[in-house]
Amino acid sequence: MTILAGVSVLLLFSCSNPFAERTSESIGKDSVILSDILKQVDSIAGWSQIDFEKLGIIAKMAYADTANFMHEKIYPCAKCFLRPEAAAALIKAADIAKKQNLRLVIYDCYRPRVYQQKMYDIVQNPDYVAAPGNGSKHNRGLAVDIALADASGVLLDFGCAFDDFSEKAHYTYQGISEQAKSNRKKLRDIMVEAGFEPYKNEWWHFNYSTVSYPSDDFLWNCN
Ligand SMILES: [Zn+2]
């Protein structure tokens, strides 16, 4: 039912909305299938959008750019949607970071479920990208990929980049500097205090598991 509704909405927008064209271009050969599934919406009930500027958060939304492991821009623009409880926890994390003279750097929030398959097909390792069957908490608006920067916006050293899907990304990986280990702990402490759970295989990934929601497939409007 919702998928059919999504298709009708998309058909209505497909000729006049430049955003729809950009999406198709960026998704390339998968565009027909993805366009059939993604629901394009103007307002999203039951979700909260994070106001980067108001919270002093640095938005590095990786999939709204080509600087990611797929080298492909898959989101039409950089927006961060979360379920309200996770959004409240993220606001708390931003506040805790601020008190330590630090700023949050966000790489990903809600991720439409349809993209989970695309990412999984490339990485093919459930340690780093959740299998599409159950999906990821990103698909439910209950996960964030995040780092820390100093007050002037310079990214702290975490020992490896976000999206480094190797053992270097493991929280307890020993082959990094003491400073990087300390920064990983600093990030983890802030996020845990705010109510998130860490993920051992990726220093940047945090789940909000106090509530549960279904996966979704809406794609935000950039206007
Ligand atoms: Zn993640």
PDB file of C-alpha atoms in Angstrom, residues 1 4 6 17 33 47 54 71 81 91-92 102 109 128 137-138 169 171 181 190-191 201 206:
ATOM      1  CA  MET A   1       0.000   0.000   0.000  1.00  0.00           C
ATOM      2  CA  LEU A   4       2.025   2.002  -4.333  1.00  0.00           C
ATOM      3  CA  GLY A   6       5.091   6.163  -3.071  1.00  0.00           C
ATOM      4  CA  ASN A  17      11.094  18.114  -9.670  1.00  0.00           C
ATOM      5  CA  ILE A  33      14.174  -0.102  -9.199  1.00  0.00           C
ATOM      6  CA  TRP A  47      10.641  11.921  12.411  1.00  0.00           C
ATOM      7  CA  LYS A  54      21.695  25.362  15.787  1.00  0.00           C
ATOM      8  CA  HIS A  71      32.583   6.950  -4.500  1.00  0.00           C
ATOM      9  CA  PHE A  81      16.611  12.502  10.080  1.00  0.00           C
ATOM     10  CA  ILE A  91      21.024  16.844  20.954  1.00  0.00           C
ATOM     11  CA  LYS A  92      22.189  15.775  24.405  1.00  0.00           C
ATOM     12  CA  LEU A 102      34.302  19.732  21.146  1.00  0.00           C
ATOM     13  CA  CYS A 109      21.742   9.240  10.199  1.00  0.00           C
ATOM     14  CA  TYR A 128      30.550  -3.497   8.566  1.00  0.00           C
ATOM     15  CA  LYS A 137      19.248   0.666  12.701  1.00  0.00           C
ATOM     16  CA  HIS A 138      20.127   3.424  10.231  1.00  0.00           C
ATOM     17  CA  ALA A 169      37.886   0.426  12.559  1.00  0.00           C
ATOM     18  CA  TYR A 171      37.176   0.040  18.718  1.00  0.00           C
ATOM     19  CA  LYS A 181      42.639   5.528  21.274  1.00  0.00           C
ATOM     20  CA  ILE A 190      29.936  11.197  25.157  1.00  0.00           C
ATOM     21  CA  MET A 191      27.580   9.018  23.127  1.00  0.00           C
ATOM     22  CA  ASN A 201      33.460  -3.088  14.830  1.00  0.00           C
ATOM     23  CA  PHE A 206      26.211   4.252  17.563  1.00  0.00           C
TER      24      PHE A 206
END
